[in-house]
Amino acid sequence: MKNKIYFLSFLTIFLGLVFLDKNFLFSQDFCPANTQVSSSSAILVGEVIDDGGDPNLTVWFEYGSLGNPTLKTPPMAKYGTGNFCAQITGLMPNQSYHYRAVAQNSGGINYGELKTFKTQCLGPFVDLKVNNSDGPVTLPYKSDITLSWSSNNASYCRGSWTSLELPVNGSVTFNQLTAGNYSYKITCYDYCNQAKSDGVEIIIKSPSLPVIDFKANYQSNYLEVEINDNVIFSWTANYANSCYASGDWTGTKPLSGSETIKMTSVKLYNFFLTCTNESGTSQAKVQVNVRVKPPRVITKPAVVTY
């Protein structure tokens, strides 16, 4: 009479297993009650419920990808009924496998029912950095930043800065950030739809008030000239978003430039340049004092009359 094997197994989550790099026989004194599965290993459990009258048995497991259990664990000796087990490693995460228990005695071989288990997903991991730092970082006004991320065991990622699906490794650059607090987050998903997130915090400092260099004839903010003289006004505004003129000139002005104006009246001219940014307003003034010209006189030549 052939041995009859009743094979008990089901898929459970088994945390904390430490597996070797090759198949080996699990200690038969510590076989679990049922088959245990992790992301890359499994402890297969079978039970001999009838030794068929010959308790000197050889037992093993056959396993493999679905529909193809062509691999086998090393045969091992077993005496009589009870559980036996073997550990297999090198499995792929999130994959399904078939397996069955096998027992042999002098009367022949008996195969347990073909069962299925699925390995666990490894779980994703992602690391997000800003300018190669984990953050938080504080940067000057209008700084450029580069977000870079790397992940493991992920199939795709999503970032808080875009609605598009992101690759599992990548980077993106944002230019000229204005003052404020910025938060960026990325979430990566594995094939089991498990998610892992990471984020960075960035503070962009407010700029200083605009710094204006405003001169007349490239040399001073006070100048004395004569009527109808031309005066060149030159300026540069740092940390400014916009500038405008007032006083004895008007209009919007670029952040740097020059302009020539003819002084047509005898008076004290006041030229104001006001520039603004997010932090406030700065103003610079140039005065030009226009005076009358000295009279021009000539001496007429003598005319001799005879």
PDB file of C-alpha atoms in Angstrom:
ATOM      1  CA  MET A   1       0.000   0.000   0.000  1.00  0.00           C
ATOM      2  CA  LYS A   2       1.356   3.344  -0.998  1.00  0.00           C
ATOM      3  CA  ASN A   3       1.917   6.008   1.577  1.00  0.00           C
ATOM      4  CA  LYS A   4      -0.872   8.483   1.889  1.00  0.00           C
ATOM      5  CA  ILE A   5       0.193  12.063   2.503  1.00  0.00           C
ATOM      6  CA  TYR A   6      -2.085  14.739   3.710  1.00  0.00           C
ATOM      7  CA  PHE A   7      -0.310  17.985   2.847  1.00  0.00           C
ATOM      8  CA  LEU A   8      -1.246  21.063   4.908  1.00  0.00           C
ATOM      9  CA  SER A   9      -0.072  24.529   3.748  1.00  0.00           C
ATOM     10  CA  PHE A  10      -1.238  28.083   3.296  1.00  0.00           C
ATOM     11  CA  LEU A  11       0.310  31.453   2.516  1.00  0.00           C
ATOM     12  CA  THR A  12       1.177  33.574   5.583  1.00  0.00           C
ATOM     13  CA  ILE A  13       3.346  36.594   6.189  1.00  0.00           C
ATOM     14  CA  PHE A  14       6.480  35.552   8.000  1.00  0.00           C
ATOM     15  CA  LEU A  15       8.622  38.460   9.164  1.00  0.00           C
ATOM     16  CA  GLY A  16      12.123  38.219  10.476  1.00  0.00           C
ATOM     17  CA  LEU A  17      13.328  35.143   8.587  1.00  0.00           C
ATOM     18  CA  VAL A  18      17.000  35.128   7.759  1.00  0.00           C
ATOM     19  CA  PHE A  19      17.707  32.915   4.765  1.00  0.00           C
ATOM     20  CA  LEU A  20      20.957  31.659   3.279  1.00  0.00           C
ATOM     21  CA  ASP A  21      22.023  32.097  -0.341  1.00  0.00           C
ATOM     22  CA  LYS A  22      21.323  28.474  -1.285  1.00  0.00           C
ATOM     23  CA  ASN A  23      18.695  25.815  -0.587  1.00  0.00           C
ATOM     24  CA  PHE A  24      19.144  23.967   2.671  1.00  0.00           C
ATOM     25  CA  LEU A  25      17.150  21.681   4.897  1.00  0.00           C
ATOM     26  CA  PHE A  26      15.402  23.448   7.727  1.00  0.00           C
ATOM     27  CA  SER A  27      15.904  21.864  11.140  1.00  0.00           C
ATOM     28  CA  GLN A  28      13.203  19.232  11.440  1.00  0.00           C
ATOM     29  CA  ASP A  29      12.967  19.926  15.163  1.00  0.00           C
ATOM     30  CA  PHE A  30      11.707  23.433  14.423  1.00  0.00           C
ATOM     31  CA  CYS A  31       9.409  23.022  11.431  1.00  0.00           C
ATOM     32  CA  PRO A  32       6.579  25.571  11.456  1.00  0.00           C
ATOM     33  CA  ALA A  33       3.030  24.297  11.340  1.00  0.00           C
ATOM     34  CA  ASN A  34       2.468  25.645   7.844  1.00  0.00           C
ATOM     35  CA  THR A  35       4.423  26.908   4.875  1.00  0.00           C
ATOM     36  CA  GLN A  36       6.025  30.299   5.521  1.00  0.00           C
ATOM     37  CA  VAL A  37       6.788  32.783   2.730  1.00  0.00           C
ATOM     38  CA  SER A  38       8.881  35.960   2.521  1.00  0.00           C
ATOM     39  CA  SER A  39       9.924  38.084  -0.451  1.00  0.00           C
ATOM     40  CA  SER A  40      12.674  35.755  -1.690  1.00  0.00           C
ATOM     41  CA  SER A  41      12.452  32.598   0.425  1.00  0.00           C
ATOM     42  CA  ALA A  42       9.991  30.059   1.734  1.00  0.00           C
ATOM     43  CA  ILE A  43       9.910  27.249   4.265  1.00  0.00           C
ATOM     44  CA  LEU A  44       7.853  24.470   2.675  1.00  0.00           C
ATOM     45  CA  VAL A  45       6.019  22.218   5.110  1.00  0.00           C
ATOM     46  CA  GLY A  46       4.552  18.785   4.472  1.00  0.00           C
ATOM     47  CA  GLU A  47       3.184  16.051   6.696  1.00  0.00           C
ATOM     48  CA  VAL A  48       3.345  12.282   6.450  1.00  0.00           C
ATOM     49  CA  ILE A  49       0.069  11.114   7.936  1.00  0.00           C
ATOM     50  CA  ASP A  50       0.531   7.392   7.130  1.00  0.00           C
ATOM     51  CA  ASP A  51       3.894   5.692   6.649  1.00  0.00           C
ATOM     52  CA  GLY A  52       2.261   2.751   4.851  1.00  0.00           C
ATOM     53  CA  GLY A  53       3.776   0.211   7.187  1.00  0.00           C
ATOM     54  CA  ASP A  54       7.372   1.169   6.380  1.00  0.00           C
ATOM     55  CA  PRO A  55       8.491   4.090   8.553  1.00  0.00           C
ATOM     56  CA  ASN A  56      11.864   4.432   6.808  1.00  0.00           C
ATOM     57  CA  LEU A  57      11.011   7.276   4.466  1.00  0.00           C
ATOM     58  CA  THR A  58      12.712   9.645   2.089  1.00  0.00           C
ATOM     59  CA  VAL A  59      10.978  13.028   1.730  1.00  0.00           C
ATOM     60  CA  TRP A  60      11.484  16.153  -0.379  1.00  0.00           C
ATOM     61  CA  PHE A  61       9.599  18.944  -2.126  1.00  0.00           C
ATOM     62  CA  GLU A  62       9.108  19.784  -5.763  1.00  0.00           C
ATOM     63  CA  TYR A  63       8.559  23.424  -6.659  1.00  0.00           C
ATOM     64  CA  GLY A  64       8.833  25.941  -9.455  1.00  0.00           C
ATOM     65  CA  SER A  65       6.987  28.602 -11.408  1.00  0.00           C
ATOM     66  CA  LEU A  66       3.278  28.125 -11.945  1.00  0.00           C
ATOM     67  CA  GLY A  67       2.551  24.908 -13.806  1.00  0.00           C
ATOM     68  CA  ASN A  68       6.221  23.973 -13.828  1.00  0.00           C
ATOM     69  CA  PRO A  69       7.419  22.487 -10.494  1.00  0.00           C
ATOM     70  CA  THR A  70      10.659  21.143 -11.950  1.00  0.00           C
ATOM     71  CA  LEU A  71      12.953  22.058  -9.054  1.00  0.00           C
ATOM     72  CA  LYS A  72      13.364  19.910  -5.972  1.00  0.00           C
ATOM     73  CA  THR A  73      14.860  20.134  -2.537  1.00  0.00           C
ATOM     74  CA  PRO A  74      17.535  17.634  -1.510  1.00  0.00           C
ATOM     75  CA  PRO A  75      15.964  14.333  -0.375  1.00  0.00           C
ATOM     76  CA  MET A  76      16.204  13.694   3.351  1.00  0.00           C
ATOM     77  CA  ALA A  77      15.530  10.719   5.551  1.00  0.00           C
ATOM     78  CA  LYS A  78      12.499  10.706   7.800  1.00  0.00           C
ATOM     79  CA  TYR A  79      11.257   8.082  10.227  1.00  0.00           C
ATOM     80  CA  GLY A  80       7.526   7.632  10.568  1.00  0.00           C
ATOM     81  CA  THR A  81       4.701  10.120  10.439  1.00  0.00           C
ATOM     82  CA  GLY A  82       4.787  13.846  11.212  1.00  0.00           C
ATOM     83  CA  ASN A  83       5.831  17.134   9.712  1.00  0.00           C
ATOM     84  CA  PHE A  84       8.906  17.737   7.623  1.00  0.00           C
ATOM     85  CA  CYS A  85      10.154  20.924   5.988  1.00  0.00           C
ATOM     86  CA  ALA A  86      12.770  22.431   3.724  1.00  0.00           C
ATOM     87  CA  GLN A  87      13.804  25.964   2.980  1.00  0.00           C
ATOM     88  CA  ILE A  88      14.163  27.359  -0.531  1.00  0.00           C
ATOM     89  CA  THR A  89      15.752  30.687  -1.442  1.00  0.00           C
ATOM     90  CA  GLY A  90      16.455  32.756  -4.529  1.00  0.00           C
ATOM     91  CA  LEU A  91      12.775  33.364  -5.241  1.00  0.00           C
ATOM     92  CA  MET A  92      11.549  36.477  -7.034  1.00  0.00           C
ATOM     93  CA  PRO A  93       9.440  38.991  -5.084  1.00  0.00           C
ATOM     94  CA  ASN A  94       5.737  39.208  -5.902  1.00  0.00           C
ATOM     95  CA  GLN A  95       5.770  35.953  -7.899  1.00  0.00           C
ATOM     96  CA  SER A  96       3.557  32.871  -7.682  1.00  0.00           C
ATOM     97  CA  TYR A  97       5.004  29.365  -7.342  1.00  0.00           C
ATOM     98  CA  HIS A  98       3.670  25.807  -7.290  1.00  0.00           C
ATOM     99  CA  TYR A  99       4.973  23.252  -4.817  1.00  0.00           C
ATOM    100  CA  ARG A 100       4.130  19.838  -3.420  1.00  0.00           C
ATOM    101  CA  ALA A 101       5.442  17.417  -0.838  1.00  0.00           C
ATOM    102  CA  VAL A 102       6.806  14.029  -1.874  1.00  0.00           C
ATOM    103  CA  ALA A 103       7.441  10.918   0.256  1.00  0.00           C
ATOM    104  CA  GLN A 104       8.908   7.537  -0.664  1.00  0.00           C
ATOM    105  CA  ASN A 105       9.286   4.197   1.116  1.00  0.00           C
ATOM    106  CA  SER A 106       9.862   0.646  -0.025  1.00  0.00           C
ATOM    107  CA  GLY A 107       6.312   0.565  -1.333  1.00  0.00           C
ATOM    108  CA  GLY A 108       6.742   3.494  -3.723  1.00  0.00           C
ATOM    109  CA  ILE A 109       6.289   7.261  -4.054  1.00  0.00           C
ATOM    110  CA  ASN A 110       3.329   9.412  -3.095  1.00  0.00           C
ATOM    111  CA  TYR A 111       2.809  13.061  -4.074  1.00  0.00           C
ATOM    112  CA  GLY A 112       0.932  15.624  -2.036  1.00  0.00           C
ATOM    113  CA  GLU A 113      -1.569  18.005  -3.570  1.00  0.00           C
ATOM    114  CA  LEU A 114      -0.066  20.738  -5.769  1.00  0.00           C
ATOM    115  CA  LYS A 115      -0.289  24.004  -3.828  1.00  0.00           C
ATOM    116  CA  THR A 116       0.461  27.637  -4.648  1.00  0.00           C
ATOM    117  CA  PHE A 117       2.160  30.448  -2.770  1.00  0.00           C
ATOM    118  CA  LYS A 118       3.054  33.990  -3.736  1.00  0.00           C
ATOM    119  CA  THR A 119       6.160  35.736  -2.465  1.00  0.00           C
ATOM    120  CA  GLN A 120       5.849  39.045  -0.700  1.00  0.00           C
ATOM    121  CA  CYS A 121       6.762  42.380  -2.236  1.00  0.00           C
ATOM    122  CA  LEU A 122       9.960  43.861  -0.910  1.00  0.00           C
ATOM    123  CA  GLY A 123       8.381  47.250  -0.240  1.00  0.00           C
ATOM    124  CA  PRO A 124       9.633  50.416  -1.937  1.00  0.00           C
ATOM    125  CA  PHE A 125      12.239  52.844  -0.661  1.00  0.00           C
ATOM    126  CA  VAL A 126      12.813  56.412  -1.884  1.00  0.00           C
ATOM    127  CA  ASP A 127      15.272  59.155  -0.945  1.00  0.00           C
ATOM    128  CA  LEU A 128      14.551  62.750  -2.005  1.00  0.00           C
ATOM    129  CA  LYS A 129      17.246  65.412  -1.836  1.00  0.00           C
ATOM    130  CA  VAL A 130      17.444  69.122  -2.613  1.00  0.00           C
ATOM    131  CA  ASN A 131      20.812  70.275  -3.939  1.00  0.00           C
ATOM    132  CA  ASN A 132      22.246  66.950  -2.676  1.00  0.00           C
ATOM    133  CA  SER A 133      20.975  67.603   0.859  1.00  0.00           C
ATOM    134  CA  ASP A 134      18.245  65.928   2.877  1.00  0.00           C
ATOM    135  CA  GLY A 135      17.149  69.382   4.044  1.00  0.00           C
ATOM    136  CA  PRO A 136      15.759  71.510   5.404  1.00  0.00           C
ATOM    137  CA  VAL A 137      17.854  74.104   3.569  1.00  0.00           C
ATOM    138  CA  THR A 138      17.843  77.902   3.639  1.00  0.00           C
ATOM    139  CA  LEU A 139      18.887  79.622   0.430  1.00  0.00           C
ATOM    140  CA  PRO A 140      19.260  83.193  -0.829  1.00  0.00           C
ATOM    141  CA  TYR A 141      16.567  84.969  -2.763  1.00  0.00           C
ATOM    142  CA  LYS A 142      16.064  83.731  -6.336  1.00  0.00           C
ATOM    143  CA  SER A 143      18.183  80.629  -5.855  1.00  0.00           C
ATOM    144  CA  ASP A 144      17.981  77.659  -8.200  1.00  0.00           C
ATOM    145  CA  ILE A 145      17.238  74.259  -6.673  1.00  0.00           C
ATOM    146  CA  THR A 146      17.564  70.715  -7.986  1.00  0.00           C
ATOM    147  CA  LEU A 147      15.395  67.953  -6.592  1.00  0.00           C
ATOM    148  CA  SER A 148      16.870  64.484  -7.103  1.00  0.00           C
ATOM    149  CA  TRP A 149      15.503  61.145  -6.017  1.00  0.00           C
ATOM    150  CA  SER A 150      16.491  57.506  -6.060  1.00  0.00           C
ATOM    151  CA  SER A 151      14.382  54.497  -5.159  1.00  0.00           C
ATOM    152  CA  ASN A 152      14.543  50.742  -4.748  1.00  0.00           C
ATOM    153  CA  ASN A 153      11.877  48.102  -5.361  1.00  0.00           C
ATOM    154  CA  ALA A 154       9.604  50.696  -6.983  1.00  0.00           C
ATOM    155  CA  SER A 155       7.665  50.557 -10.230  1.00  0.00           C
ATOM    156  CA  TYR A 156       6.839  54.270 -10.492  1.00  0.00           C
ATOM    157  CA  CYS A 157       6.762  57.494  -8.474  1.00  0.00           C
ATOM    158  CA  ARG A 158       4.644  60.636  -8.143  1.00  0.00           C
ATOM    159  CA  GLY A 159       5.764  64.080  -7.006  1.00  0.00           C
ATOM    160  CA  SER A 160       3.862  66.897  -5.358  1.00  0.00           C
ATOM    161  CA  TRP A 161       5.131  69.321  -8.015  1.00  0.00           C
ATOM    162  CA  THR A 162       3.566  67.562 -11.019  1.00  0.00           C
ATOM    163  CA  SER A 163       0.578  65.473 -12.011  1.00  0.00           C
ATOM    164  CA  LEU A 164       2.740  63.322 -14.290  1.00  0.00           C
ATOM    165  CA  GLU A 165       4.055  59.899 -13.388  1.00  0.00           C
ATOM    166  CA  LEU A 166       7.754  60.059 -12.552  1.00  0.00           C
ATOM    167  CA  PRO A 167      10.566  57.561 -13.162  1.00  0.00           C
ATOM    168  CA  VAL A 168      11.943  55.658 -10.202  1.00  0.00           C
ATOM    169  CA  ASN A 169      15.162  57.706 -10.363  1.00  0.00           C
ATOM    170  CA  GLY A 170      15.468  61.242 -11.640  1.00  0.00           C
ATOM    171  CA  SER A 171      15.866  64.949 -11.016  1.00  0.00           C
ATOM    172  CA  VAL A 172      14.165  68.260 -11.749  1.00  0.00           C
ATOM    173  CA  THR A 173      15.404  71.858 -11.461  1.00  0.00           C
ATOM    174  CA  PHE A 174      13.454  74.948 -10.442  1.00  0.00           C
ATOM    175  CA  ASN A 175      15.005  78.326 -11.214  1.00  0.00           C
ATOM    176  CA  GLN A 176      14.880  81.725  -9.521  1.00  0.00           C
ATOM    177  CA  LEU A 177      12.716  80.847  -6.530  1.00  0.00           C
ATOM    178  CA  THR A 178      11.273  83.881  -4.791  1.00  0.00           C
ATOM    179  CA  ALA A 179      10.990  84.360  -1.048  1.00  0.00           C
ATOM    180  CA  GLY A 180       8.923  81.804   0.850  1.00  0.00           C
ATOM    181  CA  ASN A 181       8.745  78.305   2.311  1.00  0.00           C
ATOM    182  CA  TYR A 182       8.640  75.395  -0.119  1.00  0.00           C
ATOM    183  CA  SER A 183       7.762  71.751   0.538  1.00  0.00           C
ATOM    184  CA  TYR A 184       8.281  68.982  -1.995  1.00  0.00           C
ATOM    185  CA  LYS A 185       7.209  65.365  -1.558  1.00  0.00           C
ATOM    186  CA  ILE A 186       7.663  62.240  -3.643  1.00  0.00           C
ATOM    187  CA  THR A 187       5.869  58.916  -3.233  1.00  0.00           C
ATOM    188  CA  CYS A 188       7.021  55.713  -4.906  1.00  0.00           C
ATOM    189  CA  TYR A 189       4.936  52.565  -5.370  1.00  0.00           C
ATOM    190  CA  ASP A 190       5.914  48.931  -5.789  1.00  0.00           C
ATOM    191  CA  TYR A 191       4.130  46.256  -7.817  1.00  0.00           C
ATOM    192  CA  CYS A 192       1.916  45.465  -4.832  1.00  0.00           C
ATOM    193  CA  ASN A 193       0.915  49.151  -4.658  1.00  0.00           C
ATOM    194  CA  GLN A 194       2.757  49.592  -1.394  1.00  0.00           C
ATOM    195  CA  ALA A 195       3.910  53.197  -1.043  1.00  0.00           C
ATOM    196  CA  LYS A 196       6.867  54.985   0.506  1.00  0.00           C
ATOM    197  CA  SER A 197       7.285  58.766   0.666  1.00  0.00           C
ATOM    198  CA  ASP A 198      10.039  61.258   1.347  1.00  0.00           C
ATOM    199  CA  GLY A 199      10.049  65.043   1.434  1.00  0.00           C
ATOM    200  CA  VAL A 200      12.278  68.098   1.696  1.00  0.00           C
ATOM    201  CA  GLU A 201      11.751  71.593   3.089  1.00  0.00           C
ATOM    202  CA  ILE A 202      13.278  74.730   1.559  1.00  0.00           C
ATOM    203  CA  ILE A 203      13.318  78.294   2.837  1.00  0.00           C
ATOM    204  CA  ILE A 204      14.102  81.042   0.329  1.00  0.00           C
ATOM    205  CA  LYS A 205      15.138  84.161   2.204  1.00  0.00           C
ATOM    206  CA  SER A 206      13.591  87.529   1.462  1.00  0.00           C
ATOM    207  CA  PRO A 207      15.882  89.807  -0.531  1.00  0.00           C
ATOM    208  CA  SER A 208      17.487  92.881   0.958  1.00  0.00           C
ATOM    209  CA  LEU A 209      15.995  96.197  -0.107  1.00  0.00           C
ATOM    210  CA  PRO A 210      17.033  97.302  -3.581  1.00  0.00           C
ATOM    211  CA  VAL A 211      20.505  98.806  -3.745  1.00  0.00           C
ATOM    212  CA  ILE A 212      20.622 101.709  -6.199  1.00  0.00           C
ATOM    213  CA  ASP A 213      23.718 103.300  -7.692  1.00  0.00           C
ATOM    214  CA  PHE A 214      22.516 106.522  -9.379  1.00  0.00           C
ATOM    215  CA  LYS A 215      24.943 109.112 -10.751  1.00  0.00           C
ATOM    216  CA  ALA A 216      25.139 112.190 -12.958  1.00  0.00           C
ATOM    217  CA  ASN A 217      27.860 112.138 -15.597  1.00  0.00           C
ATOM    218  CA  TYR A 218      29.043 108.815 -14.065  1.00  0.00           C
ATOM    219  CA  GLN A 219      30.632 110.534 -11.079  1.00  0.00           C
ATOM    220  CA  SER A 220      28.336 112.098  -8.496  1.00  0.00           C
ATOM    221  CA  ASN A 221      24.812 112.455  -7.159  1.00  0.00           C
ATOM    222  CA  TYR A 222      25.247 116.240  -7.188  1.00  0.00           C
ATOM    223  CA  LEU A 223      26.399 118.147 -10.212  1.00  0.00           C
ATOM    224  CA  GLU A 224      26.686 121.786 -11.249  1.00  0.00           C
ATOM    225  CA  VAL A 225      26.363 122.620 -14.918  1.00  0.00           C
ATOM    226  CA  GLU A 226      25.492 125.535 -17.110  1.00  0.00           C
ATOM    227  CA  ILE A 227      22.227 126.057 -18.875  1.00  0.00           C
ATOM    228  CA  ASN A 228      21.706 123.952 -22.003  1.00  0.00           C
ATOM    229  CA  ASP A 229      24.406 121.493 -20.977  1.00  0.00           C
ATOM    230  CA  ASN A 230      23.670 117.778 -21.457  1.00  0.00           C
ATOM    231  CA  VAL A 231      23.848 115.553 -18.402  1.00  0.00           C
ATOM    232  CA  ILE A 232      24.150 111.751 -18.579  1.00  0.00           C
ATOM    233  CA  PHE A 233      22.251 109.934 -15.842  1.00  0.00           C
ATOM    234  CA  SER A 234      23.379 106.342 -15.211  1.00  0.00           C
ATOM    235  CA  TRP A 235      22.076 103.800 -12.719  1.00  0.00           C
ATOM    236  CA  THR A 236      22.165 100.198 -11.599  1.00  0.00           C
ATOM    237  CA  ALA A 237      19.600  98.647  -9.243  1.00  0.00           C
ATOM    238  CA  ASN A 238      20.481  95.362  -7.535  1.00  0.00           C
ATOM    239  CA  TYR A 239      17.839  93.089  -5.922  1.00  0.00           C
ATOM    240  CA  ALA A 240      15.093  95.114  -7.610  1.00  0.00           C
ATOM    241  CA  ASN A 241      12.071  93.952  -9.563  1.00  0.00           C
ATOM    242  CA  SER A 242      11.116  97.328 -11.052  1.00  0.00           C
ATOM    243  CA  CYS A 243      12.135 100.988 -11.066  1.00  0.00           C
ATOM    244  CA  TYR A 244      10.417 104.260 -11.911  1.00  0.00           C
ATOM    245  CA  ALA A 245      11.458 107.916 -12.185  1.00  0.00           C
ATOM    246  CA  SER A 246       9.966 110.958 -10.494  1.00  0.00           C
ATOM    247  CA  GLY A 247      10.791 114.578  -9.862  1.00  0.00           C
ATOM    248  CA  ASP A 248      12.212 116.290 -12.920  1.00  0.00           C
ATOM    249  CA  TRP A 249      11.933 113.112 -14.988  1.00  0.00           C
ATOM    250  CA  THR A 250       9.241 110.447 -15.232  1.00  0.00           C
ATOM    251  CA  GLY A 251       8.429 106.992 -16.481  1.00  0.00           C
ATOM    252  CA  THR A 252       9.349 103.377 -15.867  1.00  0.00           C
ATOM    253  CA  LYS A 253      13.068 102.694 -15.991  1.00  0.00           C
ATOM    254  CA  PRO A 254      15.017  99.484 -16.564  1.00  0.00           C
ATOM    255  CA  LEU A 255      17.017  98.002 -13.710  1.00  0.00           C
ATOM    256  CA  SER A 256      20.164  99.418 -15.254  1.00  0.00           C
ATOM    257  CA  GLY A 257      20.770 101.961 -17.964  1.00  0.00           C
ATOM    258  CA  SER A 258      21.621 105.523 -18.859  1.00  0.00           C
ATOM    259  CA  GLU A 259      19.778 108.545 -20.201  1.00  0.00           C
ATOM    260  CA  THR A 260      20.924 111.943 -21.481  1.00  0.00           C
ATOM    261  CA  ILE A 261      18.872 115.027 -20.554  1.00  0.00           C
ATOM    262  CA  LYS A 262      19.447 118.643 -21.615  1.00  0.00           C
ATOM    263  CA  MET A 263      19.281 121.188 -18.788  1.00  0.00           C
ATOM    264  CA  THR A 264      17.137 123.946 -20.288  1.00  0.00           C
ATOM    265  CA  SER A 265      16.303 125.983 -17.183  1.00  0.00           C
ATOM    266  CA  VAL A 266      18.311 127.743 -14.545  1.00  0.00           C
ATOM    267  CA  LYS A 267      17.291 125.957 -11.359  1.00  0.00           C
ATOM    268  CA  LEU A 268      18.076 123.088  -9.017  1.00  0.00           C
ATOM    269  CA  TYR A 269      16.850 119.900 -10.681  1.00  0.00           C
ATOM    270  CA  ASN A 270      15.854 116.901  -8.563  1.00  0.00           C
ATOM    271  CA  PHE A 271      15.893 113.473 -10.209  1.00  0.00           C
ATOM    272  CA  PHE A 272      14.504 110.557  -8.171  1.00  0.00           C
ATOM    273  CA  LEU A 273      14.844 106.848  -8.997  1.00  0.00           C
ATOM    274  CA  THR A 274      12.650 104.502  -6.935  1.00  0.00           C
ATOM    275  CA  CYS A 275      13.063 100.719  -7.114  1.00  0.00           C
ATOM    276  CA  THR A 276      11.010  97.989  -5.447  1.00  0.00           C
ATOM    277  CA  ASN A 277      11.090  94.277  -4.627  1.00  0.00           C
ATOM    278  CA  GLU A 278       9.249  91.910  -2.291  1.00  0.00           C
ATOM    279  CA  SER A 279      10.949  93.416   0.741  1.00  0.00           C
ATOM    280  CA  GLY A 280      10.114  97.035   0.046  1.00  0.00           C
ATOM    281  CA  THR A 281      11.267 100.182  -1.714  1.00  0.00           C
ATOM    282  CA  SER A 282      14.514 102.127  -2.034  1.00  0.00           C
ATOM    283  CA  GLN A 283      15.009 105.576  -3.518  1.00  0.00           C
ATOM    284  CA  ALA A 284      18.055 107.428  -4.806  1.00  0.00           C
ATOM    285  CA  LYS A 285      18.340 111.094  -5.748  1.00  0.00           C
ATOM    286  CA  VAL A 286      20.586 113.085  -8.039  1.00  0.00           C
ATOM    287  CA  GLN A 287      20.609 116.879  -7.966  1.00  0.00           C
ATOM    288  CA  VAL A 288      21.760 119.030 -10.818  1.00  0.00           C
ATOM    289  CA  ASN A 289      22.244 122.736 -10.147  1.00  0.00           C
ATOM    290  CA  VAL A 290      21.959 124.687 -13.405  1.00  0.00           C
ATOM    291  CA  ARG A 291      23.426 128.143 -13.422  1.00  0.00           C
ATOM    292  CA  VAL A 292      23.474 130.833 -16.018  1.00  0.00           C
ATOM    293  CA  LYS A 293      26.399 131.042 -18.319  1.00  0.00           C
ATOM    294  CA  PRO A 294      28.673 134.048 -18.166  1.00  0.00           C
ATOM    295  CA  PRO A 295      27.970 136.513 -20.938  1.00  0.00           C
ATOM    296  CA  ARG A 296      30.052 136.269 -24.065  1.00  0.00           C
ATOM    297  CA  VAL A 297      31.692 139.427 -25.152  1.00  0.00           C
ATOM    298  CA  ILE A 298      33.982 140.345 -28.022  1.00  0.00           C
ATOM    299  CA  THR A 299      36.070 143.361 -28.677  1.00  0.00           C
ATOM    300  CA  LYS A 300      35.428 144.918 -32.021  1.00  0.00           C
ATOM    301  CA  PRO A 301      38.433 145.842 -34.154  1.00  0.00           C
ATOM    302  CA  ALA A 302      39.387 149.458 -34.662  1.00  0.00           C
ATOM    303  CA  VAL A 303      38.433 151.096 -37.913  1.00  0.00           C
ATOM    304  CA  VAL A 304      40.753 153.942 -39.009  1.00  0.00           C
ATOM    305  CA  THR A 305      38.999 156.765 -40.774  1.00  0.00           C
ATOM    306  CA  TYR A 306      40.946 159.185 -42.943  1.00  0.00           C
TER     307      TYR A 306
END
